[in-house]
Amino acid sequence: LTRKPVGVKLGEIRQWDEYWAPMLLRRSGERPGPGADAKAGGGSWGADKGYTGPMGMFTGSLFYRLMPSLIENVWRGQDRLTTLTQGEKLLRQMWNKPVQHGVFVSRKQAALMQEKGWKERSGGYLERALTIFRETYNRMFEHYSEAAADIMHNLAGLTTDGHSLITVPFVAGNTLYKVMTRLPRLMKHDTPEGRVLTVYAHRTGKQPFEGDGDSVYARTLAMAMLVGFSSPGPDGVWHDGWAEGPKIAKLHVRFEYKDGGLDLYFNPNDFFRVLPNGKLRQGPIVREIANTIERMRADTEFQEHYKAEVEEAKPEDLKKKKAEPKSATTAKAKPTTKTGGKS
């Protein structure tokens, strides 16, 4: 059976799962209150004159670049670039010149950045981002030498790596969805039970959001570790790297928040079970994610929304627009004074 391959970005699935699907439940009356919107950045998209959601998304995009840059400098032993002060400096630079530092900005966000309302709120959101960074940094590097040694010896990948893209396959009917995924930071640790693969992802909330524990984002990150770095062995279990490599004991997803972290653990067989004949049987988690993608792609209203959200801005979109000169016809006429004679 030949299936039609269709590319899907993980960000599209996140927008559906974290914002759109909860909004549909509220619209139908199945979920009261605005709580689900806080998951997408705090408050509804229309709240605070439409700045809250885009500001939250911009902050998340910034951390997606900031933290891997910091970890890479730790791994390279560039200690002078890994201090809290240097991290804060880089955050401010990314905030003020995002495109130049590789931070994703949509054209919709770029247009908002030209508005007075965005500029009035930017300072407050920058301070909030700095607070999240400080709390996270101090927790991660409470004992710097130990944390740095762990990164140097056990780091396996960063989203800034040129080869970090992992394509995760999901089959739904006659369609093969290929979800393009990047792991923000991948670590490998050996335990008595086997090797544990861990992916770290940074969230911009104060505490875990409702539903983060069983989110599509968390499960897709775990599956990406399995697909991208593991192989099934003749013994019927998953191994790191190749079929004779270390046995995979757990897939660990760690979400970092301002006030702490959320640890989620998955078994490799939750995604694919290795059959005696060497073939794989997909588990219930894989089928659930495939069904989510099907619903997402069938919603034309969401597709229009997402298309507008991901159109990437160009550097010129973020340049300050010059005020248009007044035309001669609109210029205020100077008063004239008559001399001599009767009026």
Short mmCIF file of C-alpha atoms in Angstrom, two decimals:
data_model
loop_
_atom_site.label_atom_id
_atom_site.label_comp_id
_atom_site.label_asym_id
_atom_site.label_seq_id
_atom_site.Cartn_x
_atom_site.Cartn_y
_atom_site.Cartn_z
CA LEU A 1 0.00 0.00 0.00
CA THR A 2 1.45 3.34 -1.09
CA ARG A 3 0.57 6.16 1.26
CA LYS A 4 0.63 9.83 0.37
CA PRO A 5 3.34 11.63 2.42
CA VAL A 6 2.28 14.93 3.98
CA GLY A 7 4.67 17.20 5.91
CA VAL A 8 3.50 18.70 9.21
CA LYS A 9 5.35 21.03 11.57
CA LEU A 10 5.23 20.26 15.29
CA GLY A 11 4.36 23.93 15.92
CA GLU A 12 1.12 23.48 14.00
CA ILE A 13 0.11 20.55 16.21
CA ARG A 14 1.01 22.55 19.33
CA GLN A 15 -1.19 25.46 18.27
CA TRP A 16 -4.07 23.08 17.68
CA ASP A 17 -3.63 21.16 20.93
CA GLU A 18 -2.79 24.06 23.23
CA TYR A 19 -5.04 26.79 21.87
CA TRP A 20 -7.51 25.80 19.18
CA ALA A 21 -8.93 22.52 20.55
CA PRO A 22 -9.61 24.05 24.02
CA MET A 23 -11.22 27.04 22.31
CA LEU A 24 -13.55 24.70 20.40
CA LEU A 25 -14.55 23.01 23.67
CA ARG A 26 -15.41 26.38 25.21
CA ARG A 27 -17.29 27.41 22.10
CA SER A 28 -19.44 24.27 22.37
CA GLY A 29 -19.95 24.78 26.11
CA GLU A 30 -18.02 21.65 27.09
CA ARG A 31 -15.32 23.63 28.86
CA PRO A 32 -16.31 26.78 30.77
CA GLY A 33 -14.01 29.62 31.71
CA PRO A 34 -10.86 31.08 30.17
CA GLY A 35 -8.40 28.71 31.86
CA ALA A 36 -7.49 26.82 28.71
CA ASP A 37 -6.41 30.02 26.98
CA ALA A 38 -3.76 30.60 29.62
CA LYS A 39 -2.11 27.52 28.16
CA ALA A 40 -1.46 29.38 24.94
CA GLY A 41 0.16 32.37 26.59
CA GLY A 42 -2.15 33.75 29.26
CA GLY A 43 -5.63 35.16 28.75
CA SER A 44 -7.67 35.02 25.57
CA TRP A 45 -6.24 36.08 22.23
CA GLY A 46 -8.46 39.12 22.28
CA ALA A 47 -7.49 40.15 25.80
CA ASP A 48 -5.22 43.12 26.46
CA LYS A 49 -6.11 44.45 23.01
CA GLY A 50 -4.65 41.41 21.29
CA TYR A 51 -1.09 41.64 22.63
CA THR A 52 -1.06 38.91 25.30
CA GLY A 53 -1.07 35.91 22.97
CA PRO A 54 1.52 37.25 20.47
CA MET A 55 3.75 38.46 23.34
CA GLY A 56 3.63 35.01 24.92
CA MET A 57 4.43 33.31 21.63
CA PHE A 58 7.32 35.70 20.99
CA THR A 59 8.75 34.97 24.44
CA GLY A 60 8.51 31.23 23.78
CA SER A 61 10.30 31.59 20.42
CA LEU A 62 13.04 33.58 22.13
CA PHE A 63 13.66 30.92 24.80
CA TYR A 64 13.72 28.27 22.06
CA ARG A 65 16.90 29.97 20.72
CA LEU A 66 18.32 31.37 23.95
CA MET A 67 18.64 28.20 26.04
CA PRO A 68 20.35 26.02 23.39
CA SER A 69 22.82 28.86 22.76
CA LEU A 70 23.65 28.94 26.46
CA ILE A 71 23.98 25.15 26.72
CA GLU A 72 26.24 25.04 23.64
CA ASN A 73 28.59 27.54 25.26
CA VAL A 74 28.66 25.39 28.42
CA TRP A 75 29.47 22.30 26.32
CA ARG A 76 32.29 24.17 24.56
CA GLY A 77 33.75 25.27 27.88
CA GLN A 78 33.15 28.95 27.15
CA ASP A 79 32.54 29.75 30.83
CA ARG A 80 32.84 33.52 30.37
CA LEU A 81 29.77 33.36 28.07
CA THR A 82 27.65 31.21 30.39
CA THR A 83 27.23 33.47 33.40
CA LEU A 84 23.84 34.76 34.44
CA THR A 85 24.86 38.27 33.38
CA GLN A 86 25.89 37.10 29.91
CA GLY A 87 22.63 35.18 29.57
CA GLU A 88 20.62 38.26 30.48
CA LYS A 89 22.62 40.30 27.98
CA LEU A 90 21.92 37.82 25.19
CA LEU A 91 18.22 37.74 26.09
CA ARG A 92 18.00 41.53 25.78
CA GLN A 93 19.81 41.43 22.44
CA MET A 94 17.41 38.79 21.13
CA TRP A 95 14.45 40.78 22.40
CA ASN A 96 15.54 43.98 20.67
CA LYS A 97 16.83 42.38 17.43
CA PRO A 98 15.10 38.99 17.19
CA VAL A 99 15.49 38.23 13.49
CA GLN A 100 19.20 39.00 13.55
CA HIS A 101 19.61 36.45 16.38
CA GLY A 102 17.58 33.70 14.73
CA VAL A 103 14.39 34.19 16.76
CA PHE A 104 11.26 33.41 14.76
CA VAL A 105 8.94 36.39 14.26
CA SER A 106 5.77 36.14 12.20
CA ARG A 107 4.65 38.99 9.96
CA LYS A 108 1.62 39.35 12.24
CA GLN A 109 3.91 39.84 15.23
CA ALA A 110 6.12 42.21 13.24
CA ALA A 111 3.11 44.39 12.44
CA LEU A 112 2.11 44.45 16.12
CA MET A 113 5.66 45.44 17.11
CA GLN A 114 5.21 48.70 15.19
CA GLU A 115 2.17 49.64 17.27
CA LYS A 116 2.22 51.89 20.29
CA GLY A 117 0.46 49.25 22.41
CA TRP A 118 3.22 46.70 21.83
CA LYS A 119 5.95 49.20 22.66
CA GLU A 120 4.14 50.22 25.85
CA ARG A 121 3.96 46.59 27.00
CA SER A 122 7.34 45.42 25.70
CA GLY A 123 9.31 46.57 28.75
CA GLY A 124 7.04 44.71 31.15
CA TYR A 125 7.16 41.50 29.11
CA LEU A 126 10.94 41.78 28.82
CA GLU A 127 11.23 41.97 32.61
CA ARG A 128 8.94 38.94 32.88
CA ALA A 129 11.17 37.02 30.44
CA LEU A 130 14.26 38.03 32.42
CA THR A 131 12.63 36.81 35.64
CA ILE A 132 11.80 33.44 34.07
CA PHE A 133 15.37 33.16 32.80
CA ARG A 134 16.92 34.02 36.17
CA GLU A 135 14.78 31.50 38.06
CA THR A 136 15.46 28.79 35.49
CA TYR A 137 19.20 29.54 35.29
CA ASN A 138 19.64 29.50 39.08
CA ARG A 139 17.82 26.17 39.30
CA MET A 140 19.77 24.57 36.44
CA PHE A 141 23.18 25.85 37.55
CA GLU A 142 22.80 25.85 41.32
CA HIS A 143 26.03 23.83 41.34
CA TYR A 144 27.66 25.07 38.17
CA SER A 145 30.66 22.71 37.99
CA GLU A 146 28.44 19.62 38.37
CA ALA A 147 25.88 20.87 35.84
CA ALA A 148 28.61 21.81 33.34
CA ALA A 149 30.30 18.40 33.70
CA ASP A 150 26.96 16.66 33.10
CA ILE A 151 26.41 18.69 29.91
CA MET A 152 29.93 18.11 28.63
CA HIS A 153 29.73 14.32 29.12
CA ASN A 154 26.08 13.53 28.37
CA LEU A 155 24.83 16.12 25.86
CA ALA A 156 23.62 14.34 22.71
CA GLY A 157 21.96 17.09 20.68
CA LEU A 158 20.65 20.67 20.51
CA THR A 159 18.08 22.36 18.33
CA THR A 160 20.90 24.58 17.02
CA ASP A 161 22.66 21.54 15.49
CA GLY A 162 22.50 21.40 11.72
CA HIS A 163 21.41 17.74 11.83
CA SER A 164 18.83 18.11 14.63
CA LEU A 165 15.71 17.76 12.45
CA ILE A 166 13.84 14.49 13.13
CA THR A 167 10.90 13.38 11.01
CA VAL A 168 8.35 11.46 13.09
CA PRO A 169 5.93 9.29 11.04
CA PHE A 170 2.20 8.93 11.76
CA VAL A 171 -0.10 6.79 9.62
CA ALA A 172 -3.78 7.69 9.28
CA GLY A 173 -5.71 5.83 6.57
CA ASN A 174 -3.96 6.29 3.25
CA THR A 175 -1.88 9.23 4.49
CA LEU A 176 1.60 9.21 5.99
CA TYR A 177 2.06 12.34 8.08
CA LYS A 178 5.71 13.30 8.57
CA VAL A 179 5.96 15.58 11.60
CA MET A 180 9.10 17.72 11.47
CA THR A 181 10.51 17.94 14.99
CA ARG A 182 13.56 19.44 16.64
CA LEU A 183 14.62 18.47 20.16
CA PRO A 184 15.62 21.60 22.14
CA ARG A 185 18.19 19.65 24.19
CA LEU A 186 18.84 15.90 24.30
CA MET A 187 20.78 14.21 27.12
CA LYS A 188 21.69 10.55 27.68
CA HIS A 189 22.25 9.00 31.12
CA ASP A 190 23.00 5.40 32.08
CA THR A 191 21.12 3.80 34.97
CA PRO A 192 21.06 0.24 36.40
CA GLU A 193 17.86 -0.37 34.38
CA GLY A 194 19.37 0.89 31.12
CA ARG A 195 19.90 4.15 29.25
CA VAL A 196 17.49 7.04 29.74
CA LEU A 197 17.04 9.56 26.93
CA THR A 198 15.95 12.99 28.17
CA VAL A 199 14.72 15.99 26.23
CA TYR A 200 14.53 19.39 27.95
CA ALA A 201 12.00 21.96 26.75
CA HIS A 202 11.43 25.42 28.23
CA ARG A 203 7.93 26.75 28.87
CA THR A 204 7.25 30.41 29.62
CA GLY A 205 4.61 29.88 32.29
CA LYS A 206 5.02 30.17 36.04
CA GLN A 207 3.88 26.59 36.68
CA PRO A 208 2.79 23.57 34.57
CA PHE A 209 -0.30 24.20 32.49
CA GLU A 210 -3.37 22.03 32.78
CA GLY A 211 -2.95 19.11 30.38
CA ASP A 212 0.84 19.41 29.92
CA GLY A 213 1.27 15.90 31.31
CA ASP A 214 -0.57 14.24 28.44
CA SER A 215 -0.04 16.90 25.78
CA VAL A 216 0.65 16.04 22.17
CA TYR A 217 3.84 18.12 22.45
CA ALA A 218 5.28 15.99 25.26
CA ARG A 219 4.39 12.69 23.60
CA THR A 220 5.73 13.77 20.21
CA LEU A 221 9.04 14.84 21.77
CA ALA A 222 9.33 11.43 23.44
CA MET A 223 8.53 9.65 20.19
CA ALA A 224 11.10 11.80 18.35
CA MET A 225 13.81 10.55 20.72
CA LEU A 226 12.82 6.97 19.95
CA VAL A 227 12.61 7.43 16.18
CA GLY A 228 15.71 9.60 15.87
CA PHE A 229 18.14 7.87 18.23
CA SER A 230 17.00 4.28 18.83
CA SER A 231 16.71 0.97 17.00
CA PRO A 232 14.73 -2.22 17.73
CA GLY A 233 16.91 -5.19 18.66
CA PRO A 234 16.55 -8.93 18.04
CA ASP A 235 15.74 -9.32 21.74
CA GLY A 236 12.46 -7.45 21.23
CA VAL A 237 13.49 -4.26 23.04
CA TRP A 238 14.72 -0.83 21.93
CA HIS A 239 18.40 0.08 22.01
CA ASP A 240 20.27 3.37 21.79
CA GLY A 241 21.88 4.01 18.41
CA TRP A 242 21.80 0.55 16.91
CA ALA A 243 20.34 -2.91 17.58
CA GLU A 244 23.31 -3.93 19.78
CA GLY A 245 23.57 -0.62 21.64
CA PRO A 246 22.59 0.05 25.27
CA LYS A 247 19.03 -0.88 26.17
CA ILE A 248 16.59 2.05 26.37
CA ALA A 249 14.96 2.01 29.81
CA LYS A 250 12.86 5.19 29.62
CA LEU A 251 12.08 8.21 27.48
CA HIS A 252 12.11 11.28 29.74
CA VAL A 253 10.57 14.66 28.88
CA ARG A 254 11.45 17.52 31.21
CA PHE A 255 9.45 20.76 30.96
CA GLU A 256 11.10 23.74 32.67
CA TYR A 257 8.95 26.54 34.12
CA LYS A 258 9.67 29.63 36.18
CA ASP A 259 8.89 27.95 39.51
CA GLY A 260 10.04 24.41 38.80
CA GLY A 261 9.85 21.53 36.38
CA LEU A 262 7.57 18.73 35.23
CA ASP A 263 9.06 15.27 34.59
CA LEU A 264 7.24 12.88 32.27
CA TYR A 265 8.38 9.30 31.61
CA PHE A 266 7.39 7.01 28.75
CA ASN A 267 8.18 3.42 27.88
CA PRO A 268 9.43 2.78 24.33
CA ASN A 269 6.64 0.21 23.86
CA ASP A 270 4.10 2.97 24.51
CA PHE A 271 4.89 4.04 20.94
CA PHE A 272 6.05 0.94 19.05
CA ARG A 273 6.16 -2.66 20.25
CA VAL A 274 8.81 -4.91 18.68
CA LEU A 275 7.17 -8.12 17.46
CA PRO A 276 8.97 -11.53 17.39
CA ASN A 277 9.34 -11.26 13.60
CA GLY A 278 11.15 -7.92 13.99
CA LYS A 279 8.28 -5.81 12.74
CA LEU A 280 6.79 -2.94 14.74
CA ARG A 281 3.25 -2.50 15.97
CA GLN A 282 2.26 1.08 16.76
CA GLY A 283 0.86 1.72 20.20
CA PRO A 284 -2.21 3.69 21.29
CA ILE A 285 -0.28 6.96 21.76
CA VAL A 286 0.78 6.97 18.10
CA ARG A 287 -2.80 6.36 16.93
CA GLU A 288 -4.10 9.16 19.18
CA ILE A 289 -1.61 11.66 17.76
CA ALA A 290 -2.44 10.56 14.19
CA ASN A 291 -6.14 11.14 14.88
CA THR A 292 -5.33 14.59 16.29
CA ILE A 293 -3.48 15.49 13.09
CA GLU A 294 -6.46 14.31 11.01
CA ARG A 295 -8.89 16.52 12.94
CA MET A 296 -6.50 19.45 12.76
CA ARG A 297 -6.03 19.23 9.00
CA ALA A 298 -9.79 18.87 8.42
CA ASP A 299 -10.55 22.15 10.25
CA THR A 300 -10.38 24.80 7.52
CA GLU A 301 -10.92 27.64 9.99
CA PHE A 302 -7.88 26.58 11.98
CA GLN A 303 -5.80 26.19 8.83
CA GLU A 304 -6.47 29.82 7.89
CA HIS A 305 -5.60 30.92 11.42
CA TYR A 306 -2.34 28.96 11.45
CA LYS A 307 -1.29 30.18 8.01
CA ALA A 308 -1.50 33.77 9.25
CA GLU A 309 0.45 32.91 12.42
CA VAL A 310 3.47 31.30 10.75
CA GLU A 311 4.17 33.61 7.81
CA GLU A 312 7.73 34.59 8.72
CA ALA A 313 8.72 38.22 8.97
CA LYS A 314 11.64 39.69 7.07
CA PRO A 315 14.13 42.15 8.59
CA GLU A 316 12.48 45.05 6.75
CA ASP A 317 9.15 44.20 8.42
CA LEU A 318 10.71 45.14 11.76
CA LYS A 319 12.27 48.43 10.68
CA LYS A 320 10.69 51.58 12.02
CA LYS A 321 8.47 53.14 9.44
CA LYS A 322 9.24 56.75 8.54
CA ALA A 323 6.44 59.25 8.92
CA GLU A 324 5.01 60.31 5.59
CA PRO A 325 5.70 63.99 4.74
CA LYS A 326 2.70 66.29 4.61
CA SER A 327 1.55 67.09 1.12
CA ALA A 328 1.40 70.66 -0.11
CA THR A 329 -2.39 70.57 -0.34
CA THR A 330 -2.75 69.65 3.34
CA ALA A 331 -0.21 72.16 4.63
CA LYS A 332 -1.68 74.96 6.69
CA ALA A 333 -1.77 78.22 4.71
CA LYS A 334 0.05 81.17 6.20
CA PRO A 335 -2.12 84.25 6.87
CA THR A 336 -1.52 87.21 4.56
CA THR A 337 -1.74 90.90 5.39
CA LYS A 338 -3.02 93.45 2.91
CA THR A 339 -1.34 96.81 2.73
CA GLY A 340 -2.86 100.05 1.47
CA GLY A 341 -6.34 100.73 0.08
CA LYS A 342 -9.70 99.89 1.54
CA SER A 343 -10.61 96.31 2.25
#
